[in-house]
mmCIF file of C-alpha atoms in Angstrom:
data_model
loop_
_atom_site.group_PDB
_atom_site.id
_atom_site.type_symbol
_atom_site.label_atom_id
_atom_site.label_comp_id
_atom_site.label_asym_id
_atom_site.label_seq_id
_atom_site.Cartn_x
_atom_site.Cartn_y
_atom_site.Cartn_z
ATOM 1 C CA UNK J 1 83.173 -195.733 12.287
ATOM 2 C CA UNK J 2 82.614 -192.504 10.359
ATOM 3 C CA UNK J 3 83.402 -188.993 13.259
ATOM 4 C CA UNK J 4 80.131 -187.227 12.708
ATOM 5 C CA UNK J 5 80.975 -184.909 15.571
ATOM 6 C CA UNK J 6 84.645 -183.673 13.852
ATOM 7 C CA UNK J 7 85.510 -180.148 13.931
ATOM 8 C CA UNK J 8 81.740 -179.483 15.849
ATOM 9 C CA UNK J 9 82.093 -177.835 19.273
ATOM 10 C CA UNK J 10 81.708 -180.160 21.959
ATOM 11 C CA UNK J 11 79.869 -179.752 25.500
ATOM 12 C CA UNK J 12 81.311 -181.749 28.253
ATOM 13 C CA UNK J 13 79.114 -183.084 31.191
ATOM 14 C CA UNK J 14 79.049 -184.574 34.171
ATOM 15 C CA UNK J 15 76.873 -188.302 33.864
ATOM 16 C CA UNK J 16 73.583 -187.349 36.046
ATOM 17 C CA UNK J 17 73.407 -183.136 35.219
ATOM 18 C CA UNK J 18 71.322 -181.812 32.529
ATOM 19 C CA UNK J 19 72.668 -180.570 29.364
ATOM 20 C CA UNK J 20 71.356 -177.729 27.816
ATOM 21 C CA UNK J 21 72.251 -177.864 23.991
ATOM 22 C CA UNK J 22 71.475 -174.369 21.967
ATOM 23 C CA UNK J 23 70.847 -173.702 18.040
ATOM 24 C CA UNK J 24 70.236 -170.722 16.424
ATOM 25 C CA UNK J 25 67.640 -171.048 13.319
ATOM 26 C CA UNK J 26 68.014 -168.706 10.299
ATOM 27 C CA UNK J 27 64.430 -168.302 8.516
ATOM 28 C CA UNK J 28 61.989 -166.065 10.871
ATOM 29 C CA UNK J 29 59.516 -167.820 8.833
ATOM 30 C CA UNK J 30 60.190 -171.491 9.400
ATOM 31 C CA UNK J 31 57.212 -173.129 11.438
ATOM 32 C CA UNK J 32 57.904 -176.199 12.560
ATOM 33 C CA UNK J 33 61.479 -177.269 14.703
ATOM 34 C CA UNK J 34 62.966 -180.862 14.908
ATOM 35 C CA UNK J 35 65.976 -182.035 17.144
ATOM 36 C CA UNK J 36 67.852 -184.729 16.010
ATOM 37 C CA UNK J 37 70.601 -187.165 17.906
ATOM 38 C CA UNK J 38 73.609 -189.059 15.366
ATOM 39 C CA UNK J 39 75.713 -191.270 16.879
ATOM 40 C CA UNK J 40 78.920 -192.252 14.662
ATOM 41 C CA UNK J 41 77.622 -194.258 11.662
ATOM 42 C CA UNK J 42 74.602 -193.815 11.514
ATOM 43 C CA UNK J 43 71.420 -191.391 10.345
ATOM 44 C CA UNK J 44 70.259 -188.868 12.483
ATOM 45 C CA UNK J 45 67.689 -190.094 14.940
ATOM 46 C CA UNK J 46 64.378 -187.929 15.617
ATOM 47 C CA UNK J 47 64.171 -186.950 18.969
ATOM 48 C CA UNK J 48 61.538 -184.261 19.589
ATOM 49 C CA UNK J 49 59.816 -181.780 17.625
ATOM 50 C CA UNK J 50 57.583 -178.417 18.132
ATOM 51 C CA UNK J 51 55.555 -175.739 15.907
ATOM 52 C CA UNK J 52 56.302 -172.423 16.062
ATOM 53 C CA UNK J 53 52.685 -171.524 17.729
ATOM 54 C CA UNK J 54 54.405 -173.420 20.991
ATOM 55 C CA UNK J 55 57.528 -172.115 22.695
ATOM 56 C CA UNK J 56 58.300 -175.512 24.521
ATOM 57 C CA UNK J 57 57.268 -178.960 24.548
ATOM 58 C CA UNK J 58 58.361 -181.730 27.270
ATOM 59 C CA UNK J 59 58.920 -185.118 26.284
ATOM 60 C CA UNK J 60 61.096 -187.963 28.124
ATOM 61 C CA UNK J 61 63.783 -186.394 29.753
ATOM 62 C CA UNK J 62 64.364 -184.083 27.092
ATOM 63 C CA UNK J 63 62.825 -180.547 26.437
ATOM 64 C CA UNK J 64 62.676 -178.019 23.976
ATOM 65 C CA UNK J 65 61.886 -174.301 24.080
ATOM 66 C CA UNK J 66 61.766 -172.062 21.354
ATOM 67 C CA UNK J 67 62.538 -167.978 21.500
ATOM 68 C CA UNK J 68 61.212 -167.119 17.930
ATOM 69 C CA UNK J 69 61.729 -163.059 19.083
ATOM 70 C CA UNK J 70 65.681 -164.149 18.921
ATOM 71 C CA UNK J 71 65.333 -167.372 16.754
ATOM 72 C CA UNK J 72 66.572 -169.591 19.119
ATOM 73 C CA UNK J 73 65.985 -173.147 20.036
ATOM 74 C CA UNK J 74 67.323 -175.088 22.827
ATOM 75 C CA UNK J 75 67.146 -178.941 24.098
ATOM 76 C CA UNK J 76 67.484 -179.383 27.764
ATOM 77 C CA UNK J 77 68.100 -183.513 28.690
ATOM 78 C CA UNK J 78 67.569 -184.201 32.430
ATOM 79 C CA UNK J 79 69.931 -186.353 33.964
ATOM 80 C CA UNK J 80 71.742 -186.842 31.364
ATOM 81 C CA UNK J 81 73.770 -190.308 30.528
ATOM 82 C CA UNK J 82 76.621 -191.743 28.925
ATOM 83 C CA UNK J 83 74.057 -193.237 25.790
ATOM 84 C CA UNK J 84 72.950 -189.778 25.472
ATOM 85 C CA UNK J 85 76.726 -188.903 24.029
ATOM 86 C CA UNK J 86 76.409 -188.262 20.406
ATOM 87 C CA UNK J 87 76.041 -185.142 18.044
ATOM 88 C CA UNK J 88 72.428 -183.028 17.890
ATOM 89 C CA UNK J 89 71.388 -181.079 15.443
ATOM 90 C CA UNK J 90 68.390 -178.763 14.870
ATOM 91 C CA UNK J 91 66.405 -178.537 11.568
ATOM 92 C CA UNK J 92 63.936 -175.871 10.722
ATOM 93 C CA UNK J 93 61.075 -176.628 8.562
ATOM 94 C CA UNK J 94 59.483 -173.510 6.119
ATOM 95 C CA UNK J 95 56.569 -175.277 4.992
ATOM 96 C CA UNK J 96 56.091 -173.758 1.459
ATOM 97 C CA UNK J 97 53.310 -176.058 -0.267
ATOM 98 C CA UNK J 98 54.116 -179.445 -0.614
ATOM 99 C CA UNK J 99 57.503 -179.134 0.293
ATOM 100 C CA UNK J 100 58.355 -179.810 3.524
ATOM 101 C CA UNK J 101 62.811 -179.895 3.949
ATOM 102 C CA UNK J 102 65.115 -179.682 6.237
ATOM 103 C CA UNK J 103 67.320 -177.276 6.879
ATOM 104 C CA UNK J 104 69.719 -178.303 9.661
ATOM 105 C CA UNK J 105 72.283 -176.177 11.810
ATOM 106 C CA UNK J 106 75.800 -176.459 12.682
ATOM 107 C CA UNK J 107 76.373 -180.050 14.951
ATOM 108 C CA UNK J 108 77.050 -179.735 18.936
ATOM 109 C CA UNK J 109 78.950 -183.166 19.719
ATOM 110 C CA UNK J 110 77.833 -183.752 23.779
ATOM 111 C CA UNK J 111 80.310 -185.557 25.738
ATOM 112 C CA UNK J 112 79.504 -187.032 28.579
ATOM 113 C CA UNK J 113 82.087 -188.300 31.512
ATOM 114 C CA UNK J 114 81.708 -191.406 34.166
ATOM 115 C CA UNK Z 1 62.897 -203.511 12.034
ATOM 116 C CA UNK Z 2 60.023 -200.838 10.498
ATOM 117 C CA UNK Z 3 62.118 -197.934 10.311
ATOM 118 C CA UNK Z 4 64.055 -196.691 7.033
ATOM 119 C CA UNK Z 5 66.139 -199.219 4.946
ATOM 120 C CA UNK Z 6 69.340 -198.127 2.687
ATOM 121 C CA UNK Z 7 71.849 -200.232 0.959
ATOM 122 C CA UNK Z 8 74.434 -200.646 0.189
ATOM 123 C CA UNK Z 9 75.342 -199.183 3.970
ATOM 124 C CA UNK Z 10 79.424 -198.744 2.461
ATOM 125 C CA UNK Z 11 80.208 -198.082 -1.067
ATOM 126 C CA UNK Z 12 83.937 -198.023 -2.195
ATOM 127 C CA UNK Z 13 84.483 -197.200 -5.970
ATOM 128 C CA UNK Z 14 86.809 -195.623 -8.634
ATOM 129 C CA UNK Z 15 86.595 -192.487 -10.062
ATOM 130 C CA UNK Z 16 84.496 -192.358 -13.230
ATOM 131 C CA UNK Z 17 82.449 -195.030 -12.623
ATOM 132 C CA UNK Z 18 78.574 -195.265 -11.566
ATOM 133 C CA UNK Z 19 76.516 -196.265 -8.444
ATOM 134 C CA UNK Z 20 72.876 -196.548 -7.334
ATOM 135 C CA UNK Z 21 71.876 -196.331 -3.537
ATOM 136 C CA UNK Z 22 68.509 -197.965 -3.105
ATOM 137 C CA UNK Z 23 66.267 -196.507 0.086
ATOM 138 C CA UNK Z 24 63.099 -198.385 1.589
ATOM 139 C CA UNK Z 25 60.526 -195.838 3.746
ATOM 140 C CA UNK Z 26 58.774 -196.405 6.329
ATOM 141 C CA UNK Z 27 55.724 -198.176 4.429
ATOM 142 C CA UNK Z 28 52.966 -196.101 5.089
ATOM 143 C CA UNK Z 29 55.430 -192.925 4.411
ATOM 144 C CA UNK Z 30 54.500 -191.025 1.033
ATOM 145 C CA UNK Z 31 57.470 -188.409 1.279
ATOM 146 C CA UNK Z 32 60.489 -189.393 0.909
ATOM 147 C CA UNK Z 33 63.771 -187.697 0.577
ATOM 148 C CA UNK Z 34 67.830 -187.842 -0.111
ATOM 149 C CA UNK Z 35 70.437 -185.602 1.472
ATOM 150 C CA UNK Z 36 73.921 -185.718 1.237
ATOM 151 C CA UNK Z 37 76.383 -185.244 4.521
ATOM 152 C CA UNK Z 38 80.083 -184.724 4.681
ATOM 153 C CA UNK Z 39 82.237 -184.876 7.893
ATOM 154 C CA UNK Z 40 81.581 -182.439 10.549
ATOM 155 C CA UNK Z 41 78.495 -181.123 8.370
ATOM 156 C CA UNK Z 42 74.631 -181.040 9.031
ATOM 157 C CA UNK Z 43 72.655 -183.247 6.304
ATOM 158 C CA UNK Z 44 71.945 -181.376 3.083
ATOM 159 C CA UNK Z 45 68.726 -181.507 0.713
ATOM 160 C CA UNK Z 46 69.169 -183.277 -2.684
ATOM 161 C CA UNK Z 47 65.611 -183.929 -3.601
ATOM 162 C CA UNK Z 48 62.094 -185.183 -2.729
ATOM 163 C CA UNK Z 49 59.249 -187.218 -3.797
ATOM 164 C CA UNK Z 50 55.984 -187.490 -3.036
ATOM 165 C CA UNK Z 51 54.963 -191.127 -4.082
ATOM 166 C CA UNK Z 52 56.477 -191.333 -7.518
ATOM 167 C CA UNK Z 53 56.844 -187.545 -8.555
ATOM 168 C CA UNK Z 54 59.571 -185.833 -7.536
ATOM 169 C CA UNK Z 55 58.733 -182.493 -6.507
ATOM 170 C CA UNK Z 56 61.732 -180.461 -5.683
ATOM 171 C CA UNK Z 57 65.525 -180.750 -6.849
ATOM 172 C CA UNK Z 58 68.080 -178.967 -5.279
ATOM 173 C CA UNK Z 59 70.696 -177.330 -7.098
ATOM 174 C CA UNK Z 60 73.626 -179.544 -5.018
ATOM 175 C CA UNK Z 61 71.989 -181.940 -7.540
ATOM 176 C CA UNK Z 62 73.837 -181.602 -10.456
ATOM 177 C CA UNK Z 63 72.558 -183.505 -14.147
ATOM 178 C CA UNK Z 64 74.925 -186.832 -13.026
ATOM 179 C CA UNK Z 65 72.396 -187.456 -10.279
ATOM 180 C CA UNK Z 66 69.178 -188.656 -11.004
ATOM 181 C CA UNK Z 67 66.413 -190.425 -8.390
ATOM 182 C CA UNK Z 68 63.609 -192.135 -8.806
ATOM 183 C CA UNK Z 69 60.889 -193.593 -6.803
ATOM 184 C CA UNK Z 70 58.591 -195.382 -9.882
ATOM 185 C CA UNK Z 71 55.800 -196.899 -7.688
ATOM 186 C CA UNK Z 72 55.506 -194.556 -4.855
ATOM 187 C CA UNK Z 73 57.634 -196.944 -2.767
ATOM 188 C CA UNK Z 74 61.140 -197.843 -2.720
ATOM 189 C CA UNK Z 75 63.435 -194.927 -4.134
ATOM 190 C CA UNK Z 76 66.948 -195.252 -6.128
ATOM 191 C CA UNK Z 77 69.759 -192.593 -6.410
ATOM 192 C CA UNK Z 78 72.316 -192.858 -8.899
ATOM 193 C CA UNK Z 79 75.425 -190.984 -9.361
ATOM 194 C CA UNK Z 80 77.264 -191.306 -12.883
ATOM 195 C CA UNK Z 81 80.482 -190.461 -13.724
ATOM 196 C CA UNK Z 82 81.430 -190.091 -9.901
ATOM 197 C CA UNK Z 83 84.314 -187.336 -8.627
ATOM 198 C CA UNK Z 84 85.971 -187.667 -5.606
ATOM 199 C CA UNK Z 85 83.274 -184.342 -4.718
ATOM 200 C CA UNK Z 86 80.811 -186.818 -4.166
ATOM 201 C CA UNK Z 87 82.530 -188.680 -1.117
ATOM 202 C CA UNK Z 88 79.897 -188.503 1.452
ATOM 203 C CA UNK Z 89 77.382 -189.853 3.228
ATOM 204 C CA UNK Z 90 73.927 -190.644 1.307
ATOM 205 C CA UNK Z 91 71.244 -190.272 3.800
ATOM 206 C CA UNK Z 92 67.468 -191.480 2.765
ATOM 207 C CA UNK Z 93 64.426 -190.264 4.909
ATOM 208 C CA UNK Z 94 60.625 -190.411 4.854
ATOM 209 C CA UNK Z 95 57.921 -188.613 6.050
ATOM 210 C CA UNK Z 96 53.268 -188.872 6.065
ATOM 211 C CA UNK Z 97 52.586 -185.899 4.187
ATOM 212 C CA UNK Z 98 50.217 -183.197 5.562
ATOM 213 C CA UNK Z 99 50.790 -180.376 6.992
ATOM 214 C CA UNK Z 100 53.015 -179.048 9.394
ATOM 215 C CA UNK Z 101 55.113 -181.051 12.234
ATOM 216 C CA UNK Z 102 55.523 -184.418 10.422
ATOM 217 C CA UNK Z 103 59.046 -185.751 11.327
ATOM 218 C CA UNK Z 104 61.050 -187.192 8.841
ATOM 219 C CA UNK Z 105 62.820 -190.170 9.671
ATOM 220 C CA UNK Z 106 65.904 -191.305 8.437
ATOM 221 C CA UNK Z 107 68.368 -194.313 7.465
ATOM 222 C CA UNK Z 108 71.958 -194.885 8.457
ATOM 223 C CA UNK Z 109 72.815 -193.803 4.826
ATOM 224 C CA UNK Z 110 75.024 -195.324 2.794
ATOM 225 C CA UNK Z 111 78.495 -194.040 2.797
ATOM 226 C CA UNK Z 112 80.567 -193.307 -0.516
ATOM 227 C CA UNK Z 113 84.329 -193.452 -0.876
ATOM 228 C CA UNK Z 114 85.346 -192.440 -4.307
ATOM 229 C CA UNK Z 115 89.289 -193.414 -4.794
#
């Protein structure tokens, strides 16, 4: 199938630790933050999301905190497992009017070993 | 299966000639929008509608792309007179409207190999 994750920097884990995956966002402005999983051949899955008037939201097993003094975002996944191996990107939302697009940031492929 | 619907998911075709993608939202979805992805690259915006206007092109969309969504549902994207530029994955994804923090969701695309 098609290598989303080529030429992306990869972070290698151990099955069963938590991964911390980072992003840096460009537009001080955007308001609303969405991390996405892609596994090879397919679309880019939704995973969790969070408005800039929060600076972390829990779901399952994942968690995302957001630093909007150094426009940063982060996704921690707890105990983290071989399906979890794919490539995440972060989006940023500016939400001028009706227009509501994505802009997403450079891939991290996680890989993670037996 | 209620999430996003494209097809064809593989497209292989010669330089020069035409193609149409077709996407399916999610039903009750009223956004919807295309982006284009090459390897090792985040997805990129083409265009979006919200139910049959389309509201914003971007200027990766060049005048041999056109989309349309004509009754708010299903959308099309055609490419004519292809180049071997437009290799890449197609990726369709829909949205409720309203405000901020609604997620878009999105299809497995459908992936274009010009020869």
């Amino acid at each position: 199938g098609e290598n989303v994750g080529l030429h992306l920097p990869t972070l290698s884990v151990q099955e069963g630790d938590n991964s911390i995956i980072n992003c840096a966002y460009s537009n001080s402005a955007s308001d609303y933050f969405i991390w996405y999983k892609q596994e090879s051949g397919k679309g880019p899955q939704f995973i969790i999301d969070i408005r800039s008037n929060m600076d972390k939201r829990q779901g399952q097993r994942v968690t995302v905190l957001l630093n909007k003094t150094v426009k940063h975002l982060s996704l921690q996944i707890a105990a983290t497992q071989p399906g979890d191996s794919a490539v995440y990107f972060c989006a940023e939302v500016l939400n001028t009017g009706a227009n509501s697009k994505l802009t997403f940031g450079k891939g991290i492929t996680l890989s993670v070993r037996p | 299966d209620t999430g996003v619907s494209q097809n064809p998911r593989h497209k292989i075709t010669k330089r020069g000639q035409n193609v149409t993608f077709r996407c399916d939202p999610i039903s009750e979805h009223n956004r919807l929008y295309w982006y284009r992805q090459t390897l090792g690259q985040g997805p990129e915006f083409l265009t979006y509608f919200q139910n049959e206007a389309q509201l914003e092109k971007s200027r990766l969309l060049s005048d041999r792309f056109s989309a349309e969504r004509p009754k708010g549902s299903f959308s099309t994207l055609e490419i004519q007179r292809t180049e071997q530029g437009d290799s890449a994955m197609y990726l369709c994804a829909s949205s409720l409207a309203g405000g901020v923090g609604q997620p878009q969701h999105f299809g497995d695309g459908t992936r274009l190999s010009i020869l």
